[in-house]
Amino acid sequence: MDPTPAQPLRGARSRGIESLAEFDEVVAEQGTLARYRVQAVDLTDRTDVLVSLDTAGAVFLGCAMNPGAAARVRSAGALVFPPVPGLPFDPYRAFTYTPDELFESLEEGYEATPDARAYAWYRRTKADGDVFASMLRAIHDDAVSDAMDELLVGARVVGVMGGHATGRGTARYAGAARLGRELARAGFTVATGGGPGSMEAANLGAYAAPFADTMLDEALQLLAAVPSFRPSVTDWARAAFAVRARWPKGGASVGIPTWFCGHEPPGAFASDIAKYFANATREDGLLARSTAGVVFLPGAAGTVQEIFDNATPNYYESHGEPAPMVLVDEAHWTRELPAWPLLRSLAADRSMESRIALVDRIEQAPEAIKRLGV
């Protein structure tokens, strides 16, 4: 696996405490932990601090600490939500995932990775109807949303939606990659559904943005040797990490996948991955954060749903001024799956009418996003 992941995005500092360095800084500057929120920080080596400072009204979410320290801060008026043992994920996590984190232990096979183990846990506990597991999933997804909000402060986010079935080595895959590269070079943050196919391709393009154009051409050739995650997710993911190892420190982008569709593995080219258990939360979060517009590549039922999930708040202007929507491939969206005529009818005589476009070629999409966003 790649020891030098894509450079992560940088957002605003959280109101709470989310790292040991931040904990030490607050202690040194403020001399109190009263009313602070400390999230997923290992405090086992900070017992002296915990027992000596004021912790009234503080909340410790998933922070490992000495049992005596935990008892002391509780007695001083803090709330302590301890880490949950035996989970393949941290429900209180303070940051988005990285590909290296989700694919850790890939050398042993995909089934050994945290991503695969979290999916297995999700399937098992969902079938059990365990209310405790449901609570843990909800806490996790809320924590991920909070991390995404902090990450994307000030970013101009363009969502790229498309089908998971687009194979590596195809013209559509290459086109989606060039789209991601062009958007990233134009100063946009590319956000995708975080899965394979067109989603992986757009994240790959953003990863390739800092390199010479020939890098993407070569990467596409290497990836084409493993065109799909079926039958082997392991081989598919290893091909991606081989590209990352050959060209380390690529450009940043965001992937927002879900364990609800856990049979589709997350792509390895996004620098920041916000993976959810609840698909509805994931879908709404992805579209709502695409404040600079959305490009819809050819897809099937999922992409059609995303078009109208995006169109509804634009129609009602529930998020303010409508954001650009660009559909790519005239034949696909007018004849095969005629979403464009309905979208155009909905937009007629409304503010969103000037913010939608249908283009035939993927190369036209970046310019359309720029033009509609004016």
mmCIF file of C-alpha atoms in Angstrom:
data_model
loop_
_atom_site.group_PDB
_atom_site.id
_atom_site.type_symbol
_atom_site.label_atom_id
_atom_site.label_comp_id
_atom_site.label_asym_id
_atom_site.label_seq_id
_atom_site.Cartn_x
_atom_site.Cartn_y
_atom_site.Cartn_z
ATOM 1 C CA MET A 1 0.000 0.000 0.000
ATOM 2 C CA ASP A 2 0.985 3.590 -0.614
ATOM 3 C CA PRO A 3 2.902 5.013 2.385
ATOM 4 C CA THR A 4 2.354 8.573 1.145
ATOM 5 C CA PRO A 5 -1.391 9.170 0.705
ATOM 6 C CA ALA A 6 -2.958 11.966 -1.284
ATOM 7 C CA GLN A 7 -2.608 15.281 0.466
ATOM 8 C CA PRO A 8 -5.752 15.799 2.581
ATOM 9 C CA LEU A 9 -7.954 18.814 2.461
ATOM 10 C CA ARG A 10 -7.693 21.295 5.276
ATOM 11 C CA GLY A 11 -10.784 22.721 6.934
ATOM 12 C CA ALA A 12 -11.506 24.933 9.895
ATOM 13 C CA ARG A 13 -10.464 23.903 13.381
ATOM 14 C CA SER A 14 -13.244 22.216 15.309
ATOM 15 C CA ARG A 15 -14.801 23.900 18.303
ATOM 16 C CA GLY A 16 -13.942 20.844 20.396
ATOM 17 C CA ILE A 17 -10.732 18.924 20.984
ATOM 18 C CA GLU A 18 -10.019 16.295 18.339
ATOM 19 C CA SER A 19 -6.347 15.354 18.749
ATOM 20 C CA LEU A 20 -3.783 14.892 21.498
ATOM 21 C CA ALA A 21 -1.827 17.899 20.233
ATOM 22 C CA GLU A 22 -4.958 20.030 20.445
ATOM 23 C CA PHE A 23 -5.632 18.680 23.953
ATOM 24 C CA ASP A 24 -2.151 19.666 25.105
ATOM 25 C CA GLU A 25 -2.526 23.102 23.517
ATOM 26 C CA VAL A 26 -5.811 23.790 25.296
ATOM 27 C CA VAL A 27 -4.388 22.614 28.621
ATOM 28 C CA ALA A 28 -1.321 24.841 28.240
ATOM 29 C CA GLU A 29 -3.264 27.921 27.107
ATOM 30 C CA GLN A 30 -6.479 27.634 29.139
ATOM 31 C CA GLY A 31 -5.560 25.570 32.198
ATOM 32 C CA THR A 32 -9.045 24.025 32.237
ATOM 33 C CA LEU A 33 -11.126 21.437 30.431
ATOM 34 C CA ALA A 34 -14.439 22.698 31.763
ATOM 35 C CA ARG A 35 -17.213 22.523 29.143
ATOM 36 C CA TYR A 36 -14.883 21.254 26.428
ATOM 37 C CA ARG A 37 -15.847 18.386 24.100
ATOM 38 C CA VAL A 38 -13.007 15.903 23.684
ATOM 39 C CA GLN A 39 -13.587 13.530 20.802
ATOM 40 C CA ALA A 40 -11.846 10.185 20.184
ATOM 41 C CA VAL A 41 -8.513 11.183 21.777
ATOM 42 C CA ASP A 42 -6.374 8.577 23.566
ATOM 43 C CA LEU A 43 -5.786 10.104 27.014
ATOM 44 C CA THR A 44 -4.219 7.122 28.744
ATOM 45 C CA ASP A 45 -0.977 9.089 29.126
ATOM 46 C CA ARG A 46 -2.696 12.244 30.418
ATOM 47 C CA THR A 47 -3.943 10.930 33.768
ATOM 48 C CA ASP A 48 -2.133 13.624 35.803
ATOM 49 C CA VAL A 49 -3.812 16.341 33.749
ATOM 50 C CA LEU A 50 -7.259 14.783 33.976
ATOM 51 C CA VAL A 51 -7.179 14.441 37.750
ATOM 52 C CA SER A 52 -5.792 17.930 38.354
ATOM 53 C CA LEU A 53 -7.829 20.207 36.064
ATOM 54 C CA ASP A 54 -11.421 21.372 36.229
ATOM 55 C CA THR A 55 -13.571 19.129 33.996
ATOM 56 C CA ALA A 56 -17.019 20.339 35.044
ATOM 57 C CA GLY A 57 -19.426 20.181 32.127
ATOM 58 C CA ALA A 58 -16.855 18.525 29.851
ATOM 59 C CA VAL A 59 -17.850 15.657 27.577
ATOM 60 C CA PHE A 60 -15.417 12.902 26.630
ATOM 61 C CA LEU A 61 -16.558 10.972 23.566
ATOM 62 C CA GLY A 62 -14.790 7.669 23.009
ATOM 63 C CA CYS A 63 -11.609 8.769 24.763
ATOM 64 C CA ALA A 64 -9.439 5.979 26.184
ATOM 65 C CA MET A 65 -8.294 6.871 29.701
ATOM 66 C CA ASN A 66 -7.099 5.319 32.934
ATOM 67 C CA PRO A 67 -10.077 3.959 34.972
ATOM 68 C CA GLY A 68 -9.099 6.144 37.913
ATOM 69 C CA ALA A 69 -8.976 9.220 35.692
ATOM 70 C CA ALA A 70 -12.382 8.348 34.231
ATOM 71 C CA ALA A 71 -13.860 8.062 37.717
ATOM 72 C CA ARG A 72 -12.280 11.378 38.736
ATOM 73 C CA VAL A 73 -13.619 13.387 35.790
ATOM 74 C CA ARG A 74 -17.085 11.867 36.246
ATOM 75 C CA SER A 75 -17.126 12.860 39.897
ATOM 76 C CA ALA A 76 -16.058 16.378 38.871
ATOM 77 C CA GLY A 77 -19.121 16.771 36.652
ATOM 78 C CA ALA A 78 -17.993 15.478 33.268
ATOM 79 C CA LEU A 79 -19.802 13.035 31.030
ATOM 80 C CA VAL A 80 -17.683 10.117 29.835
ATOM 81 C CA PHE A 81 -18.759 7.967 26.886
ATOM 82 C CA PRO A 82 -16.083 5.256 26.837
ATOM 83 C CA PRO A 83 -14.761 3.525 23.712
ATOM 84 C CA VAL A 84 -16.901 0.588 22.591
ATOM 85 C CA PRO A 85 -14.807 -2.596 22.529
ATOM 86 C CA GLY A 86 -14.904 -5.047 19.657
ATOM 87 C CA LEU A 87 -16.024 -2.681 16.916
ATOM 88 C CA PRO A 88 -14.276 -2.537 13.528
ATOM 89 C CA PHE A 89 -14.811 1.251 13.496
ATOM 90 C CA ASP A 90 -14.793 4.160 15.940
ATOM 91 C CA PRO A 91 -18.294 5.652 16.296
ATOM 92 C CA TYR A 92 -16.875 8.824 17.841
ATOM 93 C CA ARG A 93 -14.194 9.453 15.218
ATOM 94 C CA ALA A 94 -13.232 13.101 14.732
ATOM 95 C CA PHE A 95 -11.921 12.980 11.163
ATOM 96 C CA THR A 96 -12.820 11.585 7.770
ATOM 97 C CA TYR A 97 -11.271 8.308 6.650
ATOM 98 C CA THR A 98 -8.268 7.909 4.373
ATOM 99 C CA PRO A 99 -7.888 5.128 1.796
ATOM 100 C CA ASP A 100 -4.945 3.742 3.755
ATOM 101 C CA GLU A 101 -7.107 3.499 6.870
ATOM 102 C CA LEU A 102 -10.015 1.723 5.172
ATOM 103 C CA PHE A 103 -7.743 -0.628 3.223
ATOM 104 C CA GLU A 104 -5.324 -1.439 6.047
ATOM 105 C CA SER A 105 -4.245 -5.114 5.879
ATOM 106 C CA LEU A 106 -5.063 -5.297 2.157
ATOM 107 C CA GLU A 107 -1.943 -7.437 1.760
ATOM 108 C CA GLU A 108 -3.909 -10.172 3.587
ATOM 109 C CA GLY A 109 -6.870 -9.784 1.242
ATOM 110 C CA TYR A 110 -9.756 -7.328 1.165
ATOM 111 C CA GLU A 111 -11.750 -9.378 3.683
ATOM 112 C CA ALA A 112 -9.165 -8.478 6.355
ATOM 113 C CA THR A 113 -9.525 -4.707 5.894
ATOM 114 C CA PRO A 114 -11.444 -2.409 8.263
ATOM 115 C CA ASP A 115 -13.769 -1.543 5.387
ATOM 116 C CA ALA A 116 -14.782 -5.156 4.800
ATOM 117 C CA ARG A 117 -15.046 -5.887 8.528
ATOM 118 C CA ALA A 118 -17.284 -2.838 9.068
ATOM 119 C CA TYR A 119 -19.546 -4.019 6.254
ATOM 120 C CA ALA A 120 -19.750 -7.508 7.794
ATOM 121 C CA TRP A 121 -20.629 -5.947 11.175
ATOM 122 C CA TYR A 122 -23.295 -3.790 9.508
ATOM 123 C CA ARG A 123 -24.941 -6.743 7.778
ATOM 124 C CA ARG A 124 -24.909 -8.859 10.945
ATOM 125 C CA THR A 125 -26.266 -6.208 13.302
ATOM 126 C CA LYS A 126 -28.849 -4.929 10.822
ATOM 127 C CA ALA A 127 -30.235 -8.446 10.526
ATOM 128 C CA ASP A 128 -30.338 -8.728 14.333
ATOM 129 C CA GLY A 129 -32.286 -5.498 14.708
ATOM 130 C CA ASP A 130 -29.988 -4.556 17.601
ATOM 131 C CA VAL A 131 -31.005 -1.123 18.932
ATOM 132 C CA PHE A 132 -27.535 -0.576 20.414
ATOM 133 C CA ALA A 133 -25.967 -1.170 17.014
ATOM 134 C CA SER A 134 -28.463 1.239 15.452
ATOM 135 C CA MET A 135 -27.419 3.873 17.970
ATOM 136 C CA LEU A 136 -23.735 3.305 17.218
ATOM 137 C CA ARG A 137 -24.358 3.662 13.485
ATOM 138 C CA ALA A 138 -26.219 6.931 14.035
ATOM 139 C CA ILE A 139 -23.468 8.330 16.260
ATOM 140 C CA HIS A 140 -20.828 7.341 13.715
ATOM 141 C CA ASP A 141 -22.673 8.951 10.815
ATOM 142 C CA ASP A 142 -23.225 12.169 12.736
ATOM 143 C CA ALA A 143 -19.520 12.284 13.637
ATOM 144 C CA VAL A 144 -18.594 11.771 9.980
ATOM 145 C CA SER A 145 -20.930 14.591 8.931
ATOM 146 C CA ASP A 146 -19.334 16.893 11.493
ATOM 147 C CA ALA A 147 -15.877 15.987 10.170
ATOM 148 C CA MET A 148 -17.000 16.719 6.604
ATOM 149 C CA ASP A 149 -18.425 20.098 7.582
ATOM 150 C CA GLU A 150 -15.100 21.081 9.130
ATOM 151 C CA LEU A 151 -13.136 19.730 6.180
ATOM 152 C CA LEU A 152 -15.042 21.601 3.481
ATOM 153 C CA VAL A 153 -15.284 25.058 5.031
ATOM 154 C CA GLY A 154 -14.686 27.549 2.229
ATOM 155 C CA ALA A 155 -14.318 24.882 -0.475
ATOM 156 C CA ARG A 156 -16.024 25.182 -3.875
ATOM 157 C CA VAL A 157 -17.375 21.664 -4.164
ATOM 158 C CA VAL A 158 -18.549 20.126 -7.434
ATOM 159 C CA GLY A 159 -20.231 16.766 -7.173
ATOM 160 C CA VAL A 160 -19.655 14.185 -9.903
ATOM 161 C CA MET A 161 -22.370 11.523 -10.045
ATOM 162 C CA GLY A 162 -22.199 8.438 -12.207
ATOM 163 C CA GLY A 163 -22.663 4.702 -12.313
ATOM 164 C CA HIS A 164 -20.550 2.153 -10.450
ATOM 165 C CA ALA A 165 -20.542 -0.178 -13.458
ATOM 166 C CA THR A 166 -18.306 1.965 -15.681
ATOM 167 C CA GLY A 167 -15.249 -0.205 -16.194
ATOM 168 C CA ARG A 168 -11.629 0.802 -16.103
ATOM 169 C CA GLY A 169 -10.233 0.843 -19.617
ATOM 170 C CA THR A 170 -13.409 2.260 -21.165
ATOM 171 C CA ALA A 171 -13.862 5.610 -22.858
ATOM 172 C CA ARG A 172 -16.431 6.641 -20.236
ATOM 173 C CA TYR A 173 -14.020 5.898 -17.407
ATOM 174 C CA ALA A 174 -11.257 7.912 -19.077
ATOM 175 C CA GLY A 175 -13.685 10.774 -19.712
ATOM 176 C CA ALA A 176 -14.752 10.877 -16.075
ATOM 177 C CA ALA A 177 -11.096 10.963 -15.037
ATOM 178 C CA ARG A 178 -10.354 13.890 -17.360
ATOM 179 C CA LEU A 179 -13.418 15.663 -15.979
ATOM 180 C CA GLY A 180 -12.163 15.277 -12.406
ATOM 181 C CA ARG A 181 -8.728 16.543 -13.423
ATOM 182 C CA GLU A 182 -10.133 19.612 -15.182
ATOM 183 C CA LEU A 183 -12.420 20.503 -12.285
ATOM 184 C CA ALA A 184 -9.573 20.152 -9.773
ATOM 185 C CA ARG A 185 -7.256 22.289 -11.908
ATOM 186 C CA ALA A 186 -9.995 24.928 -12.086
ATOM 187 C CA GLY A 187 -9.930 25.212 -8.290
ATOM 188 C CA PHE A 188 -12.959 23.073 -7.464
ATOM 189 C CA THR A 189 -13.045 20.318 -4.876
ATOM 190 C CA VAL A 190 -14.307 17.173 -6.571
ATOM 191 C CA ALA A 191 -16.779 15.123 -4.518
ATOM 192 C CA THR A 192 -18.145 11.757 -5.630
ATOM 193 C CA GLY A 193 -20.200 8.917 -4.235
ATOM 194 C CA GLY A 194 -16.873 7.340 -3.355
ATOM 195 C CA GLY A 195 -17.385 3.999 -5.076
ATOM 196 C CA PRO A 196 -16.025 2.303 -8.197
ATOM 197 C CA GLY A 197 -16.761 3.145 -11.830
ATOM 198 C CA SER A 198 -17.269 6.773 -12.781
ATOM 199 C CA MET A 199 -16.899 7.772 -9.139
ATOM 200 C CA GLU A 200 -13.430 6.263 -8.826
ATOM 201 C CA ALA A 201 -12.489 7.786 -12.170
ATOM 202 C CA ALA A 202 -13.398 11.338 -11.138
ATOM 203 C CA ASN A 203 -11.406 10.986 -7.915
ATOM 204 C CA LEU A 204 -8.502 9.596 -9.946
ATOM 205 C CA GLY A 205 -8.639 12.674 -12.166
ATOM 206 C CA ALA A 206 -8.452 14.991 -9.173
ATOM 207 C CA TYR A 207 -5.545 12.918 -7.823
ATOM 208 C CA ALA A 208 -3.776 13.353 -11.193
ATOM 209 C CA ALA A 209 -4.315 17.131 -11.338
ATOM 210 C CA PRO A 210 -0.855 18.176 -9.998
ATOM 211 C CA PHE A 211 1.019 15.918 -12.422
ATOM 212 C CA ALA A 212 1.795 16.225 -16.128
ATOM 213 C CA ASP A 213 -0.996 15.130 -18.455
ATOM 214 C CA THR A 214 0.899 11.966 -19.378
ATOM 215 C CA MET A 215 0.554 10.678 -15.809
ATOM 216 C CA LEU A 216 -3.197 10.163 -16.183
ATOM 217 C CA ASP A 217 -2.769 8.384 -19.501
ATOM 218 C CA GLU A 218 -0.282 5.987 -17.961
ATOM 219 C CA ALA A 219 -2.416 5.462 -14.856
ATOM 220 C CA LEU A 220 -5.442 4.619 -16.986
ATOM 221 C CA GLN A 221 -3.414 1.980 -18.831
ATOM 222 C CA LEU A 222 -2.228 0.398 -15.580
ATOM 223 C CA LEU A 223 -5.714 0.323 -14.070
ATOM 224 C CA ALA A 224 -7.234 -1.200 -17.209
ATOM 225 C CA ALA A 225 -5.490 -4.481 -16.332
ATOM 226 C CA VAL A 226 -8.091 -4.904 -13.549
ATOM 227 C CA PRO A 227 -11.248 -3.425 -15.090
ATOM 228 C CA SER A 228 -13.697 -4.190 -12.284
ATOM 229 C CA PHE A 229 -13.947 -4.930 -8.579
ATOM 230 C CA ARG A 230 -15.624 -8.175 -9.607
ATOM 231 C CA PRO A 231 -14.562 -10.907 -9.138
ATOM 232 C CA SER A 232 -11.738 -9.672 -6.858
ATOM 233 C CA VAL A 233 -11.922 -6.498 -4.773
ATOM 234 C CA THR A 234 -8.409 -7.318 -3.570
ATOM 235 C CA ASP A 235 -6.895 -7.190 -7.052
ATOM 236 C CA TRP A 236 -8.950 -4.109 -7.962
ATOM 237 C CA ALA A 237 -7.780 -2.192 -4.886
ATOM 238 C CA ARG A 238 -4.163 -3.308 -5.216
ATOM 239 C CA ALA A 239 -4.072 -1.891 -8.754
ATOM 240 C CA ALA A 240 -5.184 1.488 -7.410
ATOM 241 C CA PHE A 241 -2.583 1.482 -4.653
ATOM 242 C CA ALA A 242 0.087 0.570 -7.195
ATOM 243 C CA VAL A 243 -0.796 3.749 -9.107
ATOM 244 C CA ARG A 244 -0.650 5.777 -5.903
ATOM 245 C CA ALA A 245 2.745 4.301 -5.037
ATOM 246 C CA ARG A 246 4.137 5.175 -8.453
ATOM 247 C CA TRP A 247 2.796 8.754 -8.269
ATOM 248 C CA PRO A 248 2.586 9.679 -4.568
ATOM 249 C CA LYS A 249 1.157 12.884 -3.130
ATOM 250 C CA GLY A 250 -1.614 13.449 -5.641
ATOM 251 C CA GLY A 251 -4.337 16.054 -5.536
ATOM 252 C CA ALA A 252 -7.127 16.162 -2.985
ATOM 253 C CA SER A 253 -10.767 15.196 -3.461
ATOM 254 C CA VAL A 254 -13.634 13.719 -1.480
ATOM 255 C CA GLY A 255 -15.398 10.363 -1.693
ATOM 256 C CA ILE A 256 -18.683 9.779 0.134
ATOM 257 C CA PRO A 257 -19.575 6.065 -0.034
ATOM 258 C CA THR A 258 -21.845 3.931 2.139
ATOM 259 C CA TRP A 259 -21.783 0.528 3.797
ATOM 260 C CA PHE A 260 -25.446 0.260 2.791
ATOM 261 C CA CYS A 261 -23.935 -0.578 -0.619
ATOM 262 C CA GLY A 262 -20.957 -2.291 0.958
ATOM 263 C CA HIS A 263 -20.666 -4.775 -1.881
ATOM 264 C CA GLU A 264 -19.245 -1.807 -3.802
ATOM 265 C CA PRO A 265 -15.808 -1.019 -2.306
ATOM 266 C CA PRO A 266 -14.640 2.557 -1.788
ATOM 267 C CA GLY A 267 -12.259 4.078 -4.288
ATOM 268 C CA ALA A 268 -8.657 4.608 -3.253
ATOM 269 C CA PHE A 269 -7.982 7.931 -4.998
ATOM 270 C CA ALA A 270 -9.959 10.344 -2.798
ATOM 271 C CA SER A 271 -7.785 11.956 -0.149
ATOM 272 C CA ASP A 272 -10.725 12.143 2.281
ATOM 273 C CA ILE A 273 -13.469 9.542 2.553
ATOM 274 C CA ALA A 274 -16.677 10.109 4.497
ATOM 275 C CA LYS A 275 -18.194 6.656 4.668
ATOM 276 C CA TYR A 276 -21.677 6.310 6.112
ATOM 277 C CA PHE A 277 -23.915 3.483 7.253
ATOM 278 C CA ALA A 278 -27.175 5.261 6.326
ATOM 279 C CA ASN A 279 -27.466 5.745 2.576
ATOM 280 C CA ALA A 280 -30.113 8.473 2.856
ATOM 281 C CA THR A 281 -27.824 10.532 5.093
ATOM 282 C CA ARG A 282 -24.965 9.961 2.684
ATOM 283 C CA GLU A 283 -26.965 10.935 -0.422
ATOM 284 C CA ASP A 284 -28.351 14.098 1.112
ATOM 285 C CA GLY A 285 -24.967 15.079 2.520
ATOM 286 C CA LEU A 286 -23.188 14.583 -0.793
ATOM 287 C CA LEU A 287 -25.635 16.686 -2.788
ATOM 288 C CA ALA A 288 -26.047 19.377 -0.122
ATOM 289 C CA ARG A 289 -22.272 19.858 0.048
ATOM 290 C CA SER A 290 -21.932 20.216 -3.734
ATOM 291 C CA THR A 291 -22.414 23.969 -3.450
ATOM 292 C CA ALA A 292 -20.684 24.811 -6.744
ATOM 293 C CA GLY A 293 -22.779 22.399 -8.788
ATOM 294 C CA VAL A 294 -23.203 18.780 -9.808
ATOM 295 C CA VAL A 295 -22.222 16.926 -12.987
ATOM 296 C CA PHE A 296 -24.343 13.860 -13.766
ATOM 297 C CA LEU A 297 -22.590 11.281 -15.932
ATOM 298 C CA PRO A 298 -24.518 8.419 -17.559
ATOM 299 C CA GLY A 299 -25.859 6.057 -14.940
ATOM 300 C CA ALA A 300 -28.889 3.998 -13.993
ATOM 301 C CA ALA A 301 -31.457 4.154 -11.191
ATOM 302 C CA GLY A 302 -29.095 5.558 -8.566
ATOM 303 C CA THR A 303 -27.972 8.439 -10.770
ATOM 304 C CA VAL A 304 -31.567 9.214 -11.818
ATOM 305 C CA GLN A 305 -32.488 9.398 -8.134
ATOM 306 C CA GLU A 306 -29.585 11.748 -7.495
ATOM 307 C CA ILE A 307 -30.698 14.067 -10.317
ATOM 308 C CA PHE A 308 -34.092 14.644 -8.758
ATOM 309 C CA ASP A 309 -32.793 14.618 -5.185
ATOM 310 C CA ASN A 310 -30.650 17.530 -6.341
ATOM 311 C CA ALA A 311 -33.403 19.167 -8.385
ATOM 312 C CA THR A 312 -35.911 19.332 -5.517
ATOM 313 C CA PRO A 313 -34.067 21.852 -3.279
ATOM 314 C CA ASN A 314 -33.124 23.809 -6.414
ATOM 315 C CA TYR A 315 -36.796 23.905 -7.443
ATOM 316 C CA TYR A 316 -37.936 25.164 -4.052
ATOM 317 C CA GLU A 317 -34.738 27.172 -3.425
ATOM 318 C CA SER A 318 -34.677 25.608 0.022
ATOM 319 C CA HIS A 319 -30.889 26.009 0.185
ATOM 320 C CA GLY A 320 -30.941 29.477 -1.364
ATOM 321 C CA GLU A 321 -29.888 30.218 -4.925
ATOM 322 C CA PRO A 322 -30.073 27.074 -7.138
ATOM 323 C CA ALA A 323 -26.744 25.352 -7.799
ATOM 324 C CA PRO A 324 -25.679 24.373 -11.346
ATOM 325 C CA MET A 325 -26.727 20.971 -12.691
ATOM 326 C CA VAL A 326 -25.007 19.584 -15.786
ATOM 327 C CA LEU A 327 -26.164 16.337 -17.421
ATOM 328 C CA VAL A 328 -23.674 14.650 -19.759
ATOM 329 C CA ASP A 329 -24.598 12.525 -22.814
ATOM 330 C CA GLU A 330 -27.606 13.748 -24.745
ATOM 331 C CA ALA A 331 -28.681 10.322 -26.007
ATOM 332 C CA HIS A 332 -28.553 8.796 -22.544
ATOM 333 C CA TRP A 333 -30.582 11.501 -20.779
ATOM 334 C CA THR A 334 -33.098 12.199 -23.557
ATOM 335 C CA ARG A 335 -33.757 8.728 -25.010
ATOM 336 C CA GLU A 336 -32.355 5.888 -22.877
ATOM 337 C CA LEU A 337 -33.349 7.400 -19.518
ATOM 338 C CA PRO A 338 -35.174 10.653 -20.401
ATOM 339 C CA ALA A 339 -34.488 12.582 -17.211
ATOM 340 C CA TRP A 340 -33.583 15.773 -19.088
ATOM 341 C CA PRO A 341 -37.057 16.577 -20.500
ATOM 342 C CA LEU A 342 -38.604 16.245 -17.037
ATOM 343 C CA LEU A 343 -35.848 18.309 -15.425
ATOM 344 C CA ARG A 344 -36.265 21.024 -18.052
ATOM 345 C CA SER A 345 -40.053 21.059 -17.525
ATOM 346 C CA LEU A 346 -39.606 21.381 -13.767
ATOM 347 C CA ALA A 347 -37.161 24.246 -14.212
ATOM 348 C CA ALA A 348 -39.314 26.237 -16.650
ATOM 349 C CA ASP A 349 -39.951 29.814 -15.484
ATOM 350 C CA ARG A 350 -38.050 29.284 -12.240
ATOM 351 C CA SER A 351 -34.651 30.482 -11.052
ATOM 352 C CA MET A 352 -33.141 27.052 -11.654
ATOM 353 C CA GLU A 353 -33.906 27.282 -15.388
ATOM 354 C CA SER A 354 -30.705 29.251 -15.964
ATOM 355 C CA ARG A 355 -28.702 26.811 -13.838
ATOM 356 C CA ILE A 356 -29.262 23.562 -15.756
ATOM 357 C CA ALA A 357 -27.552 22.309 -18.902
ATOM 358 C CA LEU A 358 -27.344 19.218 -21.084
ATOM 359 C CA VAL A 359 -24.048 18.622 -22.881
ATOM 360 C CA ASP A 360 -23.216 15.811 -25.243
ATOM 361 C CA ARG A 361 -19.528 15.381 -24.473
ATOM 362 C CA ILE A 362 -17.874 15.100 -21.106
ATOM 363 C CA GLU A 363 -15.212 17.627 -22.162
ATOM 364 C CA GLN A 364 -17.957 20.273 -22.233
ATOM 365 C CA ALA A 365 -18.986 19.768 -18.597
ATOM 366 C CA PRO A 366 -16.302 21.846 -16.801
ATOM 367 C CA GLU A 367 -17.009 24.912 -18.927
ATOM 368 C CA ALA A 368 -20.738 24.458 -18.363
ATOM 369 C CA ILE A 369 -20.237 24.353 -14.590
ATOM 370 C CA LYS A 370 -18.177 27.547 -14.745
ATOM 371 C CA ARG A 371 -20.710 29.294 -16.960
ATOM 372 C CA LEU A 372 -23.788 28.311 -14.928
ATOM 373 C CA GLY A 373 -22.123 29.305 -11.694
ATOM 374 C CA VAL A 374 -21.635 32.922 -12.767
#
